[in-house]
Coordinates of C-alpha atoms and ligand atoms in Angstrom, one line a residue:
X1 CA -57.5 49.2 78.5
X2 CA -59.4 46.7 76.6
X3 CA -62.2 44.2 76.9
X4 CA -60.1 41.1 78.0
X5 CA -60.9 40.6 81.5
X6 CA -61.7 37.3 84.5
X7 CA -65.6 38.2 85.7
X8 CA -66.0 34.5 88.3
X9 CA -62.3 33.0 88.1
X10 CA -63.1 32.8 84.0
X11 CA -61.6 35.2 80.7
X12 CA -64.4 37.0 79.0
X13 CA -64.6 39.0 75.5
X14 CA -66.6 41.9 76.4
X15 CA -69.6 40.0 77.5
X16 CA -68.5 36.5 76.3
X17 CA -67.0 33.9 78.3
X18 CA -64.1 32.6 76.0
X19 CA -64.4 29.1 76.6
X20 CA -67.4 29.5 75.4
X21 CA -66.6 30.3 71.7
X22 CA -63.8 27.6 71.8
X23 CA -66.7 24.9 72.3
X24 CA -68.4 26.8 69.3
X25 CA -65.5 27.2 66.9
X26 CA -62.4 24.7 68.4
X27 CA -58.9 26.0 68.8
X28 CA -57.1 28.0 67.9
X29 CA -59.1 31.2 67.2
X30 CA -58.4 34.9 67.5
X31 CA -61.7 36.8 68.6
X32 CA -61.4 40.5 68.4
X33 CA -63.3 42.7 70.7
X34 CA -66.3 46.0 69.0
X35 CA -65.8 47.7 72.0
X36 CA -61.8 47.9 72.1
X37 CA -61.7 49.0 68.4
X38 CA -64.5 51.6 68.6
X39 CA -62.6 52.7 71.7
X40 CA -58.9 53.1 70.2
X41 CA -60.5 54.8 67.4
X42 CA -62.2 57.7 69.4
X43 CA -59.4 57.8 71.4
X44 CA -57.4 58.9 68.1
X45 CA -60.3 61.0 66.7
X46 CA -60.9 63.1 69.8
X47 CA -57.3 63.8 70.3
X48 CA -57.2 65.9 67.3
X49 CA -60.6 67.2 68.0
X50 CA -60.7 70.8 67.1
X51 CA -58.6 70.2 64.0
X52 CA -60.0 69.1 60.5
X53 CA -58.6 65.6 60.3
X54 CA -58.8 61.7 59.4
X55 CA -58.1 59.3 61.2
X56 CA -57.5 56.5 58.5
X57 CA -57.4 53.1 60.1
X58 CA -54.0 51.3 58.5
X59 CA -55.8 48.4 57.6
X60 CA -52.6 45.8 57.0
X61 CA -52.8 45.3 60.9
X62 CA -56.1 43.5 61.2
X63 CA -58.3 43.3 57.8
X64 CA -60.8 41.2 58.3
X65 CA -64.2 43.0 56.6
X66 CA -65.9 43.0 60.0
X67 CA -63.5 44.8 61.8
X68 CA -63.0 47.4 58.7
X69 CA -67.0 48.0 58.5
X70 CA -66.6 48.6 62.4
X71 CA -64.4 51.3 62.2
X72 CA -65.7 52.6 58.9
X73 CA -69.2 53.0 60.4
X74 CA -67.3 54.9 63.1
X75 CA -65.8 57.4 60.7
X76 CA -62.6 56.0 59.6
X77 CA -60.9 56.1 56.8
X78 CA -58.4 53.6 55.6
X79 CA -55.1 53.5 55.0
X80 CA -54.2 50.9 51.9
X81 CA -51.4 49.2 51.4
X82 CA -52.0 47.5 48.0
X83 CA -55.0 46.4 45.7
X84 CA -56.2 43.4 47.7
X85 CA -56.5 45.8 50.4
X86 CA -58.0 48.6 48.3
X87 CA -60.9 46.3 47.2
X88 CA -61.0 44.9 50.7
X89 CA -61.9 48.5 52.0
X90 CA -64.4 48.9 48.7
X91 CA -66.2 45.9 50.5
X92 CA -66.9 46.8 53.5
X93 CA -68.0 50.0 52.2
X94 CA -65.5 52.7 52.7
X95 CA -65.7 55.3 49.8
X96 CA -62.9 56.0 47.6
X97 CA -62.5 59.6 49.0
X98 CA -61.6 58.3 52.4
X99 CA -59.1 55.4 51.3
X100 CA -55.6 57.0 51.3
X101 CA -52.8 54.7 49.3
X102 CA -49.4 53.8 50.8
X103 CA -46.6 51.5 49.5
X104 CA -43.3 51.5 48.4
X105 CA -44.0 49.7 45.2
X106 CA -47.5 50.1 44.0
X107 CA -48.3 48.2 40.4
X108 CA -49.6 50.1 37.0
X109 CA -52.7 47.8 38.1
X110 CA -52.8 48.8 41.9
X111 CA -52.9 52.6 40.5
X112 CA -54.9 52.0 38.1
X113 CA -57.7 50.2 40.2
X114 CA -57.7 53.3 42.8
X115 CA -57.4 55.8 40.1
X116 CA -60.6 54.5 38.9
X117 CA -62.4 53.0 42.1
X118 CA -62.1 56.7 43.7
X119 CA -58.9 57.7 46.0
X120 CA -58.4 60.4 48.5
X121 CA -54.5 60.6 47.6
X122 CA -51.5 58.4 47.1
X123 CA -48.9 58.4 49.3
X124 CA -46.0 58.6 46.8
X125 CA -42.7 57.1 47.7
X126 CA -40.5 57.7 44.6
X127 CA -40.0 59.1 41.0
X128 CA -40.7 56.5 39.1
X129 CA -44.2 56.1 40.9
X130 CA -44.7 59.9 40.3
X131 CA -44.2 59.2 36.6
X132 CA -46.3 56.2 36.4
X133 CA -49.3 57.7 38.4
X134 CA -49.1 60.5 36.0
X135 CA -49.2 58.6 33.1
X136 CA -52.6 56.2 34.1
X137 CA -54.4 59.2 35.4
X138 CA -54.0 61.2 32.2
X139 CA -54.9 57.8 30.6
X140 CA -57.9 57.7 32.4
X141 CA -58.6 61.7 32.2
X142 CA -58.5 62.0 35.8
X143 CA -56.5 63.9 38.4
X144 CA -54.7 61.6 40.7
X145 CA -54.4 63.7 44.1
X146 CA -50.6 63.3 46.2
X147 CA -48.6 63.6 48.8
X148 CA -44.5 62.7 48.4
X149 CA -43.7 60.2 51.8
X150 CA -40.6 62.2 52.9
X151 CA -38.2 60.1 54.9
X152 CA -37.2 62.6 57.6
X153 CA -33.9 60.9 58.8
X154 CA -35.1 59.9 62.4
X155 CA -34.5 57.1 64.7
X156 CA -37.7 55.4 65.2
X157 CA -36.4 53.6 68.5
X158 CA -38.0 50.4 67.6
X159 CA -37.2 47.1 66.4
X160 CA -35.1 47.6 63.5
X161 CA -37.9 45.6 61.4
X162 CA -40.2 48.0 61.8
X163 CA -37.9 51.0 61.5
X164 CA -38.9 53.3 58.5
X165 CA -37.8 56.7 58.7
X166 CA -33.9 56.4 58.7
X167 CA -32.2 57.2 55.6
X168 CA -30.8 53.8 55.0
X169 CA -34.7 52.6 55.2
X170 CA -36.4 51.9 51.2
X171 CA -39.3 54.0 52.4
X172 CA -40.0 57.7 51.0
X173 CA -37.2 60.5 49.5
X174 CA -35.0 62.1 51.5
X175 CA -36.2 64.8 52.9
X176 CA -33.0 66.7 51.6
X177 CA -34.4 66.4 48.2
X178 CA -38.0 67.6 48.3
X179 CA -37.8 70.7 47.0
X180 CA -36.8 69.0 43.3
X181 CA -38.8 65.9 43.9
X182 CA -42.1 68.4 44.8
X183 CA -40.9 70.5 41.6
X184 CA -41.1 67.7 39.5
X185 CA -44.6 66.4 40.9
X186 CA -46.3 69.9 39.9
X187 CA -44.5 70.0 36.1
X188 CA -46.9 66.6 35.5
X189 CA -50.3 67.1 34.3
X190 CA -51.6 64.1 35.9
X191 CA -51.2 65.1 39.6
X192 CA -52.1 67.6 42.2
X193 CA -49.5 68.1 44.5
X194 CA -51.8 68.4 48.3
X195 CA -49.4 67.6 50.7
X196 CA -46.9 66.0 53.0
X197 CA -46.6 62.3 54.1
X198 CA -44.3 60.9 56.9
X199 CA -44.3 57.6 58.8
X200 CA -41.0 57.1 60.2
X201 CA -41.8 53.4 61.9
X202 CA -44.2 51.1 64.1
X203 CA -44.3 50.7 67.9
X204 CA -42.9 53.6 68.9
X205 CA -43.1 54.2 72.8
X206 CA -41.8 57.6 72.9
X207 CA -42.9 60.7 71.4
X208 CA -39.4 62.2 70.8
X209 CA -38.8 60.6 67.6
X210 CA -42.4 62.2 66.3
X211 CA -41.5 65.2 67.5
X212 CA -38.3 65.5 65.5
X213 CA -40.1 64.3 62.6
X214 CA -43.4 66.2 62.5
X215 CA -41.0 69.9 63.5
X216 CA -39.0 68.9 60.0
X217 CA -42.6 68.4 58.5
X218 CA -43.8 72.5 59.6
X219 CA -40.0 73.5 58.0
X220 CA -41.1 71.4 55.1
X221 CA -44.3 72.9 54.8
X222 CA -43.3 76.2 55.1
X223 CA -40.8 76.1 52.7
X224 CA -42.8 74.0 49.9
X225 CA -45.3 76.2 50.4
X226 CA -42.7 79.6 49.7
X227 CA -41.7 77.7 46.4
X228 CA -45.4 77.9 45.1
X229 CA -46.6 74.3 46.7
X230 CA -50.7 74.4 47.8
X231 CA -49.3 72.4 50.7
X232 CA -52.7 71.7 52.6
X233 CA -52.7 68.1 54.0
X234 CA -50.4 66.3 56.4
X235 CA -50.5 62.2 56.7
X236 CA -48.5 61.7 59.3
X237 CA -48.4 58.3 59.4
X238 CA -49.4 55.4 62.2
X239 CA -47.0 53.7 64.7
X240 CA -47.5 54.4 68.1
X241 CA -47.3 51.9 70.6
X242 CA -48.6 49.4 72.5
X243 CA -48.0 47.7 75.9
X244 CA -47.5 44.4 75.6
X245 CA -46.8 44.1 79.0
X246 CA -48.1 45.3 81.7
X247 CA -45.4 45.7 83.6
X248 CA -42.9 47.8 81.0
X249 CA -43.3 51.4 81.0
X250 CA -46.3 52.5 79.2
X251 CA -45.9 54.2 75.8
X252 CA -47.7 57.7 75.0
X253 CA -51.9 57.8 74.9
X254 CA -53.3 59.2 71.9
X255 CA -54.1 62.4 73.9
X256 CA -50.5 63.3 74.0
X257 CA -49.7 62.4 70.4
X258 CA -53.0 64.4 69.9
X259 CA -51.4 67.2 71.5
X260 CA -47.7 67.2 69.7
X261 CA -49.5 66.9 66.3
X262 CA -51.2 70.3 67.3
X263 CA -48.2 72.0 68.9
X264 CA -46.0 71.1 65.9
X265 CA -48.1 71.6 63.1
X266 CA -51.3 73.4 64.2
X267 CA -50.2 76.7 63.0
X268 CA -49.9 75.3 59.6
X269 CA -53.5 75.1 59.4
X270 CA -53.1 71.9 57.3
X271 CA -55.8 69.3 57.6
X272 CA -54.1 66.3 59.4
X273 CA -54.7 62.6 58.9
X274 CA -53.1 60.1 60.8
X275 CA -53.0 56.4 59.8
X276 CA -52.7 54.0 63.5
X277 CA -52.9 50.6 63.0
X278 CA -51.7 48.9 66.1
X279 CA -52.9 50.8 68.4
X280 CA -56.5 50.8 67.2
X281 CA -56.8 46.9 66.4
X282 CA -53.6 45.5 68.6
X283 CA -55.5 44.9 72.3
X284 CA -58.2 44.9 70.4
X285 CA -57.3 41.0 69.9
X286 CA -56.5 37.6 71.6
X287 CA -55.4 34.4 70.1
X288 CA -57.0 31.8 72.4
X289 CA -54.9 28.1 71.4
X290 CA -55.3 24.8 73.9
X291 CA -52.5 23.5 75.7
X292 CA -52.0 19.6 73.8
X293 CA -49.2 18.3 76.0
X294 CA -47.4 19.5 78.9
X295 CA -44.1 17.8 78.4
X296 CA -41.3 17.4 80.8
X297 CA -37.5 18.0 79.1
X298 CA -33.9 18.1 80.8
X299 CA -34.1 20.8 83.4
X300 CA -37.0 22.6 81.6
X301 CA -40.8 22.1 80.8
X302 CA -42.5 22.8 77.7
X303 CA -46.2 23.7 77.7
X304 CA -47.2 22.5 73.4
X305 CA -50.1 24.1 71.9
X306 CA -52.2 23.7 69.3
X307 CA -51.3 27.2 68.3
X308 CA -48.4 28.0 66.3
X309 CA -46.1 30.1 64.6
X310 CA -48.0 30.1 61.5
X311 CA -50.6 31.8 63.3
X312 CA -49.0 34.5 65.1
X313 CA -45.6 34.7 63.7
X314 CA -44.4 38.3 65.8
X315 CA -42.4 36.1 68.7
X316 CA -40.5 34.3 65.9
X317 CA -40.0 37.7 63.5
X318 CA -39.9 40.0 65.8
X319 CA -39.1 38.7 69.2
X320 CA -41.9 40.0 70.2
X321 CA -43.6 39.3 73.8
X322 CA -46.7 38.5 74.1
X323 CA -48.3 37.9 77.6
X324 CA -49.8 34.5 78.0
X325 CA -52.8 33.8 80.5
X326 CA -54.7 31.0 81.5
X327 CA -58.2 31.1 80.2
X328 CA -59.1 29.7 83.5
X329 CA -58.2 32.2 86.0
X330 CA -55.5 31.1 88.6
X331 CA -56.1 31.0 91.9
X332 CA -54.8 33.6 94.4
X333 CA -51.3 32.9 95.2
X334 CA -50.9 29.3 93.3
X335 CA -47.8 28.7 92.6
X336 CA -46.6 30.0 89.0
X337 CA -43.6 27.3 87.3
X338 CA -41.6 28.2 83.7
X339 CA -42.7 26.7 80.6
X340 CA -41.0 27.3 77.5
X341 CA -44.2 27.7 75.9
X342 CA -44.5 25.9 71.5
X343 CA -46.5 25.4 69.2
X344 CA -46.3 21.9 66.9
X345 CA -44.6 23.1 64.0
X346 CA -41.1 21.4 63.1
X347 CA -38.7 24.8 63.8
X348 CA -37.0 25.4 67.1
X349 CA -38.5 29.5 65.8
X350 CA -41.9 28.4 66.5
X351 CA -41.7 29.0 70.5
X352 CA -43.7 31.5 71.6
X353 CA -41.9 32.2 75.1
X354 CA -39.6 31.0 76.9
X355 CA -39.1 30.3 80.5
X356 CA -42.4 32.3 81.2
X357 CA -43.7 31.7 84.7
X358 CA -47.6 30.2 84.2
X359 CA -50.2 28.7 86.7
X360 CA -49.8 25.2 86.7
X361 CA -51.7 23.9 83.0
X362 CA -52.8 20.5 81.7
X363 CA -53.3 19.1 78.5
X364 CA -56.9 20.3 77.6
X365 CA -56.5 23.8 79.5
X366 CA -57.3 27.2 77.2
X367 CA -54.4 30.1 77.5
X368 CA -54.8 33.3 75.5
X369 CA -51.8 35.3 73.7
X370 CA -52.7 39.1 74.9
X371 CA -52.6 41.5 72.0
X372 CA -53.0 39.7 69.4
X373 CA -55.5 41.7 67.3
X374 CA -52.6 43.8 65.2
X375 CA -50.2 42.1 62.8
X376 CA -51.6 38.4 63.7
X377 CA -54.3 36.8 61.8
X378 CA -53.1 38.8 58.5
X379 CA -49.5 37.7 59.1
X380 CA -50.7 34.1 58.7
X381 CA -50.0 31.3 56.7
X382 CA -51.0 27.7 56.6
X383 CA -47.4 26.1 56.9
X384 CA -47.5 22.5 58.0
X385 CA -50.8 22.7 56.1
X386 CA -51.9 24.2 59.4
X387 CA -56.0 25.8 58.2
X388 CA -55.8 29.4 58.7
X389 CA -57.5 29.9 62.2
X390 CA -60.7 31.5 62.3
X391 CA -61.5 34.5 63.5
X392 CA -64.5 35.8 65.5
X393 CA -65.6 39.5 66.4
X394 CA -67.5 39.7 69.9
X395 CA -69.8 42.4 70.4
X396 CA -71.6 43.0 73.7
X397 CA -73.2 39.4 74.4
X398 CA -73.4 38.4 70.4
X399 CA -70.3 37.1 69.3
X400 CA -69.8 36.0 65.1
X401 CA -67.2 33.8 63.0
X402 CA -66.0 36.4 60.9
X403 CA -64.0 34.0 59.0
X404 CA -64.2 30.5 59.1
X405 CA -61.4 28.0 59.2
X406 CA -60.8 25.9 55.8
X407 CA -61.6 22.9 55.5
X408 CA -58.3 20.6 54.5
X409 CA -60.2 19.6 50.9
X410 CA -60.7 23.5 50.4
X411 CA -56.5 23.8 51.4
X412 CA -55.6 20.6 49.4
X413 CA -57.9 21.4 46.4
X414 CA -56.1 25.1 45.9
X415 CA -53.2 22.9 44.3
X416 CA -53.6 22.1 40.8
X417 CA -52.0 18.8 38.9
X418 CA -50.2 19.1 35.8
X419 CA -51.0 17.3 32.7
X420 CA -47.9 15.7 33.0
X421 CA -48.5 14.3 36.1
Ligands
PLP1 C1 -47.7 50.0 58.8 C2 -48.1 51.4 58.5 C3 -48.9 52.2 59.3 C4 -49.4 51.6 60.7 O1 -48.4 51.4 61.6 P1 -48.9 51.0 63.1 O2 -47.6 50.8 63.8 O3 -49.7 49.7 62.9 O4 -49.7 52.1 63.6 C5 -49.2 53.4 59.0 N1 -48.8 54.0 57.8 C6 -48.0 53.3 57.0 C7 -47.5 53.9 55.7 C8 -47.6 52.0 57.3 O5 -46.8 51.3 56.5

């Protein structure tokens, strides 16, 4: 459920009627929804109510500083992904001990900023990490707290891009090896071995493959812990899924992922941490773009926006769907025609559906990409020297840029001349 919704034939945000904050800002924009986000977040925190946890928001999926100081003021923590986002979550005021650092290749730098900035653990994803964690933190006199990202060998189920837990994936050791990888981590002075880490992919829409993971996680934990290991946290990662449609079945509610995290690893008495990202921010989000031409082609009609792939590149990455409305609300029972629905850019990849049955649209008309919040305004570029897009947070009645869109002299003026030139 979100806060996307016709009140009089028009779309609102929350209390917001989304044409409105097109006349205010111009097109495209995303505009993310307070309510949504608080929402998705308490829906994660009170499923593992009754167990000491964290829910650490994985930040990469929508970091604006708005939306992080929303959820932090909730309780979150983060979930980090480098040192940009790191200092990003410094910002908007999260505190070190609730910012938890995953990554497959994390810089001397990027440890060294955290080590010093205040962490609540790194994830660590490899030897060579392990050894260069040590090293800055008994440079800097400090214990650096971790957990080793096992890769527990199961099939996600998802879109082989976003697939992480199989052994051919780069992420995490195999699970096969932890008992000398975990040995290792306790022979170096720099590092306290706390726990386990797992996130085996993203848009899951089962619970199987969790459950396969997270029942290797209580052997592992069991057995770490018989080899002398203070095994006492679990991350167990993000990745559960979304609808995008609303006609596909509906992937598992937090309550029930809630409820296998407590069946398979209660008894452990480890505090838990989980790290959602899409779920918390995804329909938390629209992208709102105006339709420039309607253009007839042979045998097929194609609805151009002013949106593009540049701004939301998950139909051209991913072949993600995305569902389209009308900002307008359609009448009852008009007649829906497909559109093979573009944006501008000069790639046949920058379509963003096609043959997708729409209400009869204009040039002028507003549509809105559905669930949009999670991998689509960080995922943008400014290709086509397209400005980034801005983005707005709506709360209640109030509704704020959160980040503007360039100007083209602040774009062009990021390029420097040679003196050559
Ligand atoms: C991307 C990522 C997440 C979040 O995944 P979602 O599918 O957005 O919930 C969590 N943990 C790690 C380590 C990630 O890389």
């Amino acid at each position: 459920m979100d806060h996307f919704l016709y009140r009089d034939g028009a779309l609102f945000a929350e209390d917001v009627p989304v044409s409105e904050i097109a006349a205010a800002v111009g097109t495209p924009f995303y505009v993310y929804s307070t309510a949504t986000l608080l929402r998705h977040f308490k829906l994660f925190d009170d499923a593992l109510d009754g167990t000491d946890h964290l829910v650490c928001y994985a930040m990469k999926a929508a970091s604006n500083q708005a939306i992080l100081k929303t959820l932090a003021q909730a309780g979150a923590g983060m979930d980090v992904v480098s040192g940009g986002e790191y200092l990003r979550a410094k910002a908007a005021g999260v505190p070190g001990d609730k910012i938890v650092f995953s990554g497959v290749g994390k810089t001397a730098d990027e440890i060294r900023m955290a080590l010093s900035g205040g962490i609540r653990q790194f994830n660590v994803e490899s030897e060579p990490e392990m050894e260069v964690i040590n090293a800055i933190a008994l440079e800097l006199g400090v214990i650096a707290p971790i957990t080793v990202r096992v890769n527990p060998d199961v099939d996600a189920r998802t879109h082989a891009k976003i697939a992480t837990g199989k052994s051919e994936n780069k992420f995490g050791i195999p699970i096969a090896r932890a008992s000398e990888v975990y040995a290792h981590a306790a022979s170096l002075p720099g590092l306290e071995v706390i726990g386990i880490d797992v996130h085996i992919g993203s848009q899951l829409t089962e619970l199987e493959p969790y459950e396969l993971a997270y029942k290797k996680v209580a052997e592992l934990t069991e057995r770490l812990r018989s080899e002398g290991h203070n095994i006492r946290r679990l991350d167990l990662g993000g990745g559960l899924g979304i609808p995008y449609t609303r006609s596909n079945n509906a992937p598992p509610l937090p309550i029930e992922y809630g409820a296998l995290v407590k069946r398979t690893l209660g008894h452990l008495g480890c505090e838990i941490e989980i790290e959602p990202g899409r779920l918390i921010a995804g329909n938390a989000g629209i992208m709102v773009s105006k339709v420039i031409y309607v253009k007839s082609g042979e045998g097929r009609d194609f609805l151009i926006l002013d949106g593009a792939m540049n701004d939301l590149i998950r139909p051209a990455m991913y072949e993600a769907y995305h569902d389209i409305v009308a900002v307008q609300e359609p009448v009852a029972g008009v007649e829906q025609r497909p559109y093979d629905i573009v944006g501008p850019v000069c790639e046949s990849g920058d379509t963003f559906a096609k043959q997708r049955n729409m209400p009869p649209l204009r040039s002028g008309d507003l549509v809105a990409f559905r669930s949009a919040g999670a991998y689509g305004a960080v995922m943008s570029s400014e290709y086509n020297t397209r400005p980034l897009i801005p983005e707005v947070l709506v709360n209640g009645d109030q509704f704020a840029v959160i980040r503007e869109r360039p100007s083209f002299d602040e774009i062009i003026n990021r390029d420097t001349i040679p003196s050559w030139l």
